[in-house]
Tab-separated table of C-alpha atoms (C1' of nucleotides) in Angstrom:
chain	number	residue	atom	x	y	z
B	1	UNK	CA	2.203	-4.142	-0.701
B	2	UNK	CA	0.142	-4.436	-3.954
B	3	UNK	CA	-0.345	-2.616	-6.864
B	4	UNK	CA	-3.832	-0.512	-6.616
B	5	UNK	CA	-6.922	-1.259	-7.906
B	6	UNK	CA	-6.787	2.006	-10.426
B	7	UNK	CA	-3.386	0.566	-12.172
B	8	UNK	CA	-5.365	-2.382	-13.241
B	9	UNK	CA	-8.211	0.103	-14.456
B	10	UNK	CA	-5.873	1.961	-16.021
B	11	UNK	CA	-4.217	-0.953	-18.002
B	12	UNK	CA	-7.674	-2.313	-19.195
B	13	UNK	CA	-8.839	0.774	-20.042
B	14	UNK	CA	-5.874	1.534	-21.970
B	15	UNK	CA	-6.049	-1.406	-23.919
B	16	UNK	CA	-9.492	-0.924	-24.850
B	17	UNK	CA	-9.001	2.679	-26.133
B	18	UNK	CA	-5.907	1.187	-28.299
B	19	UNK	CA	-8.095	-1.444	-29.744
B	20	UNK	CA	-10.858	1.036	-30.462
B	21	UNK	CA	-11.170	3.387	-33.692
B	22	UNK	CA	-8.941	6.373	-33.276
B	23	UNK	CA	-11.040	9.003	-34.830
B	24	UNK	CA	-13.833	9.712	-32.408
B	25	UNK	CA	-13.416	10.115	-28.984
B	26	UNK	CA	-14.770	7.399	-26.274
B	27	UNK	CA	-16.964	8.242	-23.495
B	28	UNK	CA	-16.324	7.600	-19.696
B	29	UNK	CA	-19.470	5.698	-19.430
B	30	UNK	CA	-18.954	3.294	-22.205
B	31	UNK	CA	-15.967	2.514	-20.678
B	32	UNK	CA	-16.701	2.381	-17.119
B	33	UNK	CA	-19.651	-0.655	-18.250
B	34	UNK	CA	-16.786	-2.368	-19.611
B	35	UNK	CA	-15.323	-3.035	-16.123
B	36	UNK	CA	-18.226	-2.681	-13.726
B	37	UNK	CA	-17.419	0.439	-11.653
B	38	UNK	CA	-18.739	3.730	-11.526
B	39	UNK	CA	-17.590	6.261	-14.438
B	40	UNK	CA	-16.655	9.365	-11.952
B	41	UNK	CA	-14.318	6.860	-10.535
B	42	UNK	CA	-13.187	6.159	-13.692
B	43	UNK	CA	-12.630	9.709	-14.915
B	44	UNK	CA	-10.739	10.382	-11.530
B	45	UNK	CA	-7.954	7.335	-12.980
B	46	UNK	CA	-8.079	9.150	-16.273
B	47	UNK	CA	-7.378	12.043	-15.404
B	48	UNK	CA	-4.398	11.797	-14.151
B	49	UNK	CA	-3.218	9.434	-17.731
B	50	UNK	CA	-4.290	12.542	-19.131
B	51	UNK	CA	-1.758	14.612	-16.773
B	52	UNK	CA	0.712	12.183	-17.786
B	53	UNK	CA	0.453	12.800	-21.329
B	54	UNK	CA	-0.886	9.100	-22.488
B	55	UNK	CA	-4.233	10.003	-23.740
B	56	UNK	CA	-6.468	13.526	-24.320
B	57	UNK	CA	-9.561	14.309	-23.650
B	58	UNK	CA	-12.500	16.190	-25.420
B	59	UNK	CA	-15.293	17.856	-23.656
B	60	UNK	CA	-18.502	18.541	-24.605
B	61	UNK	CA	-21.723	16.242	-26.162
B	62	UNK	CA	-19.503	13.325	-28.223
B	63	UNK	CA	-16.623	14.041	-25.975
B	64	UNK	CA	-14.495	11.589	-24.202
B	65	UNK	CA	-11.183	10.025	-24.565
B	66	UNK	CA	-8.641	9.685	-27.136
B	67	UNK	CA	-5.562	8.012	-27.270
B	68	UNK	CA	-2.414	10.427	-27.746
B	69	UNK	CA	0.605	10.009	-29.829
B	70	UNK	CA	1.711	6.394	-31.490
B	71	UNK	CA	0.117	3.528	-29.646
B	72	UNK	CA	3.384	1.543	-31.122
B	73	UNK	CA	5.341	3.144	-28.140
B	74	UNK	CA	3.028	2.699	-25.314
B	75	UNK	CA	4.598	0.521	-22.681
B	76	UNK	CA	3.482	-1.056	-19.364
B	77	UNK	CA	5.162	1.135	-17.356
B	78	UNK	CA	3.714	4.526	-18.810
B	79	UNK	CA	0.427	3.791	-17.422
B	80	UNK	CA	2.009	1.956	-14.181
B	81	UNK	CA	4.083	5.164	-13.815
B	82	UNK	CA	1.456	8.166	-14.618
B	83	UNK	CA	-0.731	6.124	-12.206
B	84	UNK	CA	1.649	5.186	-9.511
B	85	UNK	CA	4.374	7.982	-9.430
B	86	UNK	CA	7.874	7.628	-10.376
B	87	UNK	CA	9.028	7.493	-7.368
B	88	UNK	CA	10.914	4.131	-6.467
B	89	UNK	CA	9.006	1.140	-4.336
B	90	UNK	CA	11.152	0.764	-1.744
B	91	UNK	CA	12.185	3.643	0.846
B	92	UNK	CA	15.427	3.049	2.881
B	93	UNK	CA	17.085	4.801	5.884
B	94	UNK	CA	16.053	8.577	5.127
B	95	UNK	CA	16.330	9.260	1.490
B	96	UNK	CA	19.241	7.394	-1.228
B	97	UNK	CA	21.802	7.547	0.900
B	98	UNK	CA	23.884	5.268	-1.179
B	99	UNK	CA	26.000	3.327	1.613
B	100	UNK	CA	23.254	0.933	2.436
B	101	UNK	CA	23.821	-2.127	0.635
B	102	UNK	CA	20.356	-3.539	1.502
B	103	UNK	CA	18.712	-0.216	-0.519
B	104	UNK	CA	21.292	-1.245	-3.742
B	105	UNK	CA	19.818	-4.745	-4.038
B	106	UNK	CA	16.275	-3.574	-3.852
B	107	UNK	CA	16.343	-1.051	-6.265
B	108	UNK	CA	18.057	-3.287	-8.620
B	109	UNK	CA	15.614	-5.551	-8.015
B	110	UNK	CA	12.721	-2.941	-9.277
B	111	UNK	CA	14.654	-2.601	-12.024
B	112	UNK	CA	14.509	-5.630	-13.569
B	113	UNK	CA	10.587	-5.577	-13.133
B	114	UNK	CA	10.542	-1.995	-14.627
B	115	UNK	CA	12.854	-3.047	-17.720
B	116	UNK	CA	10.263	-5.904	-18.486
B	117	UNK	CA	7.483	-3.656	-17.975
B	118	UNK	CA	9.035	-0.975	-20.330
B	119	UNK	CA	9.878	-3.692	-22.866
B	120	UNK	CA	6.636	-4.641	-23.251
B	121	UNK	CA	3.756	-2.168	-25.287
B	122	UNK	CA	0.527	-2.659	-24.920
B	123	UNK	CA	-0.042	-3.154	-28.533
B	124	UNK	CA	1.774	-6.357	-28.076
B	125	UNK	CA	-1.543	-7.432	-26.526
B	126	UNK	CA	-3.621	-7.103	-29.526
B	127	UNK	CA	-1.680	-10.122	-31.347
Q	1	UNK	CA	2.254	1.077	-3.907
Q	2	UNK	CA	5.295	0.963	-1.838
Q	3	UNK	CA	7.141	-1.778	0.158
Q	4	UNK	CA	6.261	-1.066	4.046
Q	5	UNK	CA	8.670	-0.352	6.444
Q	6	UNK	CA	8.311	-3.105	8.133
Q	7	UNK	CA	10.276	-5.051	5.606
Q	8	UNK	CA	12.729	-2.586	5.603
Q	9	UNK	CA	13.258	-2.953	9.717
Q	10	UNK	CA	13.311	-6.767	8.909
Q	11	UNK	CA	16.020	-6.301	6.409
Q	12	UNK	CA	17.936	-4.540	8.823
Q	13	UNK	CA	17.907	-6.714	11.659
Q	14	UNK	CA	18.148	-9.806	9.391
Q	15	UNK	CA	22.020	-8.317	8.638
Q	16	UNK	CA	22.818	-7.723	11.959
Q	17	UNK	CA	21.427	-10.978	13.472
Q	18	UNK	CA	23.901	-12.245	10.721
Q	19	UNK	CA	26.269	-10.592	11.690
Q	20	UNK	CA	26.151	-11.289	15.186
Q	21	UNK	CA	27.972	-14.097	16.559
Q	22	UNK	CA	25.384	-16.931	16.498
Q	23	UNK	CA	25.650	-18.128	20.678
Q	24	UNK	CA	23.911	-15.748	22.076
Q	25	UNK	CA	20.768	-14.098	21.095
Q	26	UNK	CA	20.587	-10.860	20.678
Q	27	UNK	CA	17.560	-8.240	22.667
Q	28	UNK	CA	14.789	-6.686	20.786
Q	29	UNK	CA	16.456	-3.748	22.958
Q	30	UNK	CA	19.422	-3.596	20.920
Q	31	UNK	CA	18.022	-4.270	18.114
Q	32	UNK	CA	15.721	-1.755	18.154
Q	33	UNK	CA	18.255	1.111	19.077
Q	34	UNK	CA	20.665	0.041	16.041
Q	35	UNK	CA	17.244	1.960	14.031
Q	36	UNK	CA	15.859	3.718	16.466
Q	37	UNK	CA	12.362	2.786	17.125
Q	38	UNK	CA	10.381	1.313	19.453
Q	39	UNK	CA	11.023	-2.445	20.987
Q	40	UNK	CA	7.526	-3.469	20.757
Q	41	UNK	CA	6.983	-2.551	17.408
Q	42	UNK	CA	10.011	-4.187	16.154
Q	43	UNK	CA	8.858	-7.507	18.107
Q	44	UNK	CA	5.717	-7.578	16.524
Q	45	UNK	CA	7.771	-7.609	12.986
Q	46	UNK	CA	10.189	-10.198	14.252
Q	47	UNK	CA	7.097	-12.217	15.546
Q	48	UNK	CA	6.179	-12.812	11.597
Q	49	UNK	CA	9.527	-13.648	11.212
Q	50	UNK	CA	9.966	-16.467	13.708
Q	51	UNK	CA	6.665	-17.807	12.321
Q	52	UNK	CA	8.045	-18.123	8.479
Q	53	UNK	CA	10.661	-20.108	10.454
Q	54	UNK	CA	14.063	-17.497	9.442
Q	55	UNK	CA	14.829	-16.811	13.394
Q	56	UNK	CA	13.868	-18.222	16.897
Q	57	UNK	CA	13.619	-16.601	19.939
Q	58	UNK	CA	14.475	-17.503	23.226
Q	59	UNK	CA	12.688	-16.234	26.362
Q	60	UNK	CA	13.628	-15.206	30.013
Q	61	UNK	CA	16.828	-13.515	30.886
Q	62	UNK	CA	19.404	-13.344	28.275
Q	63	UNK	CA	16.997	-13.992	26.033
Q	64	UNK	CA	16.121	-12.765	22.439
Q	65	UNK	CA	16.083	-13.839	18.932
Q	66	UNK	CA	18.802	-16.121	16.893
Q	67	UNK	CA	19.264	-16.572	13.823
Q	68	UNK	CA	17.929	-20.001	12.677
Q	69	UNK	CA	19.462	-22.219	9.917
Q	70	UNK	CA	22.431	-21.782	7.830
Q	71	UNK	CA	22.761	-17.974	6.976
Q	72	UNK	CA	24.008	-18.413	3.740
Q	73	UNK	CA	20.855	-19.959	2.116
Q	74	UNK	CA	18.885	-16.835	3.511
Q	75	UNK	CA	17.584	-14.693	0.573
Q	76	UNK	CA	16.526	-11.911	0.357
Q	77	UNK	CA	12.977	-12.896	-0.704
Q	78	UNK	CA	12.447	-15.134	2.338
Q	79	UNK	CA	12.460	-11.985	4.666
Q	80	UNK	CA	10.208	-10.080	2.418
Q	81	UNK	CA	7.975	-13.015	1.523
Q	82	UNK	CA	7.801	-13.406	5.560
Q	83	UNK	CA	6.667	-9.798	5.961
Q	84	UNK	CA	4.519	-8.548	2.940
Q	85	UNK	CA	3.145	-12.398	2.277
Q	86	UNK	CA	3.138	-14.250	-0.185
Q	87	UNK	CA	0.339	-13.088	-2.775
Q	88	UNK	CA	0.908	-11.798	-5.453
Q	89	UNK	CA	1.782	-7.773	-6.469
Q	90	UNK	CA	-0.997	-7.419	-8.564
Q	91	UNK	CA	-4.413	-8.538	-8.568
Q	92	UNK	CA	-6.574	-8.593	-11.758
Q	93	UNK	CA	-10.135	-9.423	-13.378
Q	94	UNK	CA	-11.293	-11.635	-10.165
Q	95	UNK	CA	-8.950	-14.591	-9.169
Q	96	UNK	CA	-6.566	-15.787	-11.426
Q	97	UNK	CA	-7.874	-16.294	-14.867
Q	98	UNK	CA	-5.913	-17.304	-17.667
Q	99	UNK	CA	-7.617	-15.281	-20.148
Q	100	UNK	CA	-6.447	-11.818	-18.879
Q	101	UNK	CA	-2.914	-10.888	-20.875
Q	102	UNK	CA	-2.470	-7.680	-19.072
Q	103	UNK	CA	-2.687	-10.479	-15.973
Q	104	UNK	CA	-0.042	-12.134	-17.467
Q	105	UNK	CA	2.390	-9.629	-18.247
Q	106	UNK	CA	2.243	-8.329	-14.763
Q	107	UNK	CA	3.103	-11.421	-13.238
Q	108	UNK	CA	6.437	-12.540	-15.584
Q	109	UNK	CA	7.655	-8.871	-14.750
Q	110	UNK	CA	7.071	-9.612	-10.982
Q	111	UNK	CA	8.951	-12.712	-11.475
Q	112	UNK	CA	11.330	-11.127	-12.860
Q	113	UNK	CA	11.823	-9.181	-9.652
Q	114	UNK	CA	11.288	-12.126	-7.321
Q	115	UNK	CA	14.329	-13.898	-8.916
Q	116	UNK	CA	16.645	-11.184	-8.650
Q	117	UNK	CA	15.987	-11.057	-4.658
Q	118	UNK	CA	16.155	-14.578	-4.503
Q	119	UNK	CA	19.495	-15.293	-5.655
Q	120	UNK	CA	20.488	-12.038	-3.584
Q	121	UNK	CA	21.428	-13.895	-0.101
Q	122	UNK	CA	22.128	-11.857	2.581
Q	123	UNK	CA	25.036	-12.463	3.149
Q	124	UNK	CA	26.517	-11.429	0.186
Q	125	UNK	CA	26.232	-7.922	1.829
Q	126	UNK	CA	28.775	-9.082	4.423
Q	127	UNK	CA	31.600	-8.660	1.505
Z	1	DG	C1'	-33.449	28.862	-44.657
Z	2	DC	C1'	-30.853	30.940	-41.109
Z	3	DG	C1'	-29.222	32.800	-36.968
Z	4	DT	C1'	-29.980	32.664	-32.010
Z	5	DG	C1'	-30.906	30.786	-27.797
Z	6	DA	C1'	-32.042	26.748	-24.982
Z	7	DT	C1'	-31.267	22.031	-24.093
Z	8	DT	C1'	-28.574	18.090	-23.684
Z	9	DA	C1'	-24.621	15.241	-23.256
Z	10	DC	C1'	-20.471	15.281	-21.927
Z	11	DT	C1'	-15.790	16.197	-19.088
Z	12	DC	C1'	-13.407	18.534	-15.007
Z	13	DG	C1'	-12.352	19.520	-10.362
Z	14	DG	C1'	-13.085	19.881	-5.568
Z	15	DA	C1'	-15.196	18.251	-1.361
Z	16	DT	C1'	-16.499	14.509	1.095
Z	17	DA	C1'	-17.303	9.808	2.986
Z	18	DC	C1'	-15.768	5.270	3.940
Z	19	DA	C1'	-12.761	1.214	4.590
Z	20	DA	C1'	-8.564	-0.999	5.045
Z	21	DG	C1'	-3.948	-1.332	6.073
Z	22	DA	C1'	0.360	0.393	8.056
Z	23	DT	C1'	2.377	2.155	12.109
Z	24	DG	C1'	2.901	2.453	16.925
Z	25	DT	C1'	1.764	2.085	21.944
Z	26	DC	C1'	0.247	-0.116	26.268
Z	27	DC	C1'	-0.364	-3.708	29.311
Z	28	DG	C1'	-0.796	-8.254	31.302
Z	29	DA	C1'	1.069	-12.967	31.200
Z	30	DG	C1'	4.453	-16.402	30.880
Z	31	DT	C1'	9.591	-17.761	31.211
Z	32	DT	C1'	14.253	-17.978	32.218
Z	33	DT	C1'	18.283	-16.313	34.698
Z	34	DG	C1'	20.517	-15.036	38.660
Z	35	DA	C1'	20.991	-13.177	43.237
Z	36	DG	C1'	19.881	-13.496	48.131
Z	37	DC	C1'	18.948	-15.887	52.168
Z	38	DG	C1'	18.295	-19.475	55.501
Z	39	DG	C1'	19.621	-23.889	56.973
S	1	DC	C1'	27.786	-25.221	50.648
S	2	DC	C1'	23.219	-26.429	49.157
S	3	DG	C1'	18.576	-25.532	48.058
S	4	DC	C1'	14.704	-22.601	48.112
S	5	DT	C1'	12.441	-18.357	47.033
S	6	DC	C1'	12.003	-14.119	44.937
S	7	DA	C1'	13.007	-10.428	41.996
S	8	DA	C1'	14.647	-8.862	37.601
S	9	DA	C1'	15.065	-9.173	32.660
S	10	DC	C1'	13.273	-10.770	29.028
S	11	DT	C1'	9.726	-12.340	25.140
S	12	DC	C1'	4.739	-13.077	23.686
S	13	DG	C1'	0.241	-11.820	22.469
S	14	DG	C1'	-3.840	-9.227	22.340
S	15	DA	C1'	-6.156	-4.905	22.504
S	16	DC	C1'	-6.131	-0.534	21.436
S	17	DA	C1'	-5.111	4.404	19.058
S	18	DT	C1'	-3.692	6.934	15.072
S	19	DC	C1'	-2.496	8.049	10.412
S	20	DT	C1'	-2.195	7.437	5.747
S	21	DT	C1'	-3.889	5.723	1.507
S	22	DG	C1'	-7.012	3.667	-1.650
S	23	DT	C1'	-11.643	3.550	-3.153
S	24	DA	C1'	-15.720	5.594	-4.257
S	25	DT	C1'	-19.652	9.060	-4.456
S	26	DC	C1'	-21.834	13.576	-5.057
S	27	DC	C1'	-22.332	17.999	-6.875
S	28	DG	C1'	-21.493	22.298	-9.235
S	29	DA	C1'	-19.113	24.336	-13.199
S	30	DG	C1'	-17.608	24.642	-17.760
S	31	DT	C1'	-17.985	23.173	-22.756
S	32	DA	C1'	-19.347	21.650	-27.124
S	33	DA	C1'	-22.840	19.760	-30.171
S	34	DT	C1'	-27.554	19.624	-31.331
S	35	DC	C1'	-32.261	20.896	-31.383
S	36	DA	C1'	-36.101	24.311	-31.511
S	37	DC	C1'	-38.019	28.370	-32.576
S	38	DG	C1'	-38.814	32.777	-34.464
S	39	DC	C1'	-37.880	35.851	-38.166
DNA sequence: GCGTGATTACTCGGATACAAGATGTCCGAGTTTGAGCGG
DNA sequence: CCGCTCAAACTCGGACATCTTGTATCCGAGTAATCACGC
C-alpha cells in the first residue's frame, strides 16, 4: 500500500505552477525537466488535475498550464484526491455495510489523515 | 492506493482469534470459512503474522494458530504494520531528504493516521 | 503593408508495452494426535 | 494393559498461475501563434 508515483508528481508540479507567474501559461516540457521524467507522462498526470478542476490548460504554440481559481484555497488533498479518486482506502466486507466495527475504525482513521491534508494549502509551502 | 485485502482478512481473524477462548487453537479451516476463502491463502497471511510475533501456531492434529501475548495491548496498527510493512505511505524526491516540504507534510498527516490506529486496540471492538 | 497559407510549437487522447504487486492455487514435507493391533 | 506402528489431521513453505494496477512510451490529431510570401 503506497501512495503512487503520479501523486508525488502531481504535488511538485503543483507547487511549481503556484510559485510561477500566473499570466502565461507553462509548458509540459519545462516542467517535466524539473523532475526528470518524460513530459507525455507528465501530461497523462495533468490531465486528469485538469479533469478535476485544479488547473487549465491552453493549447497551441505558448500553450501549457495554468493554475485555476485562488491558489489561497488549494489543499493537499485536492491534488491527492483528483489524482487518487475519492473513493475511501480501505474496502471492507462487500461495500459500507455499517455493522462492521473493524470498517468504523479504519475509516476514521483516514479521516484524520484527510483533515490534515485538507488543512494544509499548498501555498503554505511557499513561506 | 488502497489497503489490500489481506489486511482486511488479518483484521478479521485477529477479532475472532480474540475472541476465541485462548486453550485451544483455532484451524486455518475455520477460520477461513468465517470469510469464505481459501485455507491456503489465508495461511500465507497468517504466516506474516506469526513472524511480526502477534500469533503462534501450533502444528499436527488439533493444531492451528493462538493468539500470542496479552490481547489487550494488540492495536490495530500492529496487524497492519505486520501485513502492509512498515515503510512509509509515501515516497518522495529519492530517500528521505529533509529538504522536501511536500515530504514533510505527507508524513505528519500519515502520522496522524498511524496514531489513531494505534490507540485503537482490538479489543475495544469486543464492547 | 497586408492578407493568406504554411510551418512550428504546443496540448490531447487513445493504443500499447512493460513491470510489479496483489491474489490465489497446488503440492510436497514435516509434525502432532489418536486409533488400532499385537503381545 | 502396555507399547508399537500407522494413518489421519494439521501447519509450513516454495513454486507456480493469474489479474490488476502503476508506469511509461509512441503516434496521430487538433489548435493556436508565428513566419513567409505574394500581391
Amino acid at each position: 500500500m503506497k501512495y503512487s508515483k503520479a501523486t508525488n508528481y502531481a504535488l511538485h508540479t503543483m507547487a511549481f505552477l503556484i510559485a510561477a507567474a500566473p499570466d502565461r501559461p507553462v509548458g509540459v516540457q519545462q516542467l517535466a525537466d524539473k523532475q526528470g521524467l518524460s513530459p507525455t507522462y507528465l501530461s497523462k498526470i495533468l490531465t486528469k488535475l485538469v479533469k478535476a478542476g485544479l488547473i487549465e490548460s491552453a493549447s497551441g504554440a505558448n500553450g501549457g498550464y495554468r493554475l485555476r481559481g485562488k491558489k489561497e484555497d488549494l489543499s493537499f488533498l485536492d491534488v491527492i484526491h483528483a489524482i487518487e479518486g475519492t473513493t475511501s482506502i480501505f474496502e471492507c466486507c462487500g461495500s459500507g455495510n455499517p455493522e462492521c466495527q473493524i470498517h468504523q475504525v479504519m475509516l476514521t482513521a483516514e479521516d484524520a489523515m484527510e483533515q490534515h491534508l485538507r488543512n494544509t494549502k499548498l501555498v503554505d509551502l511557499m513561506k
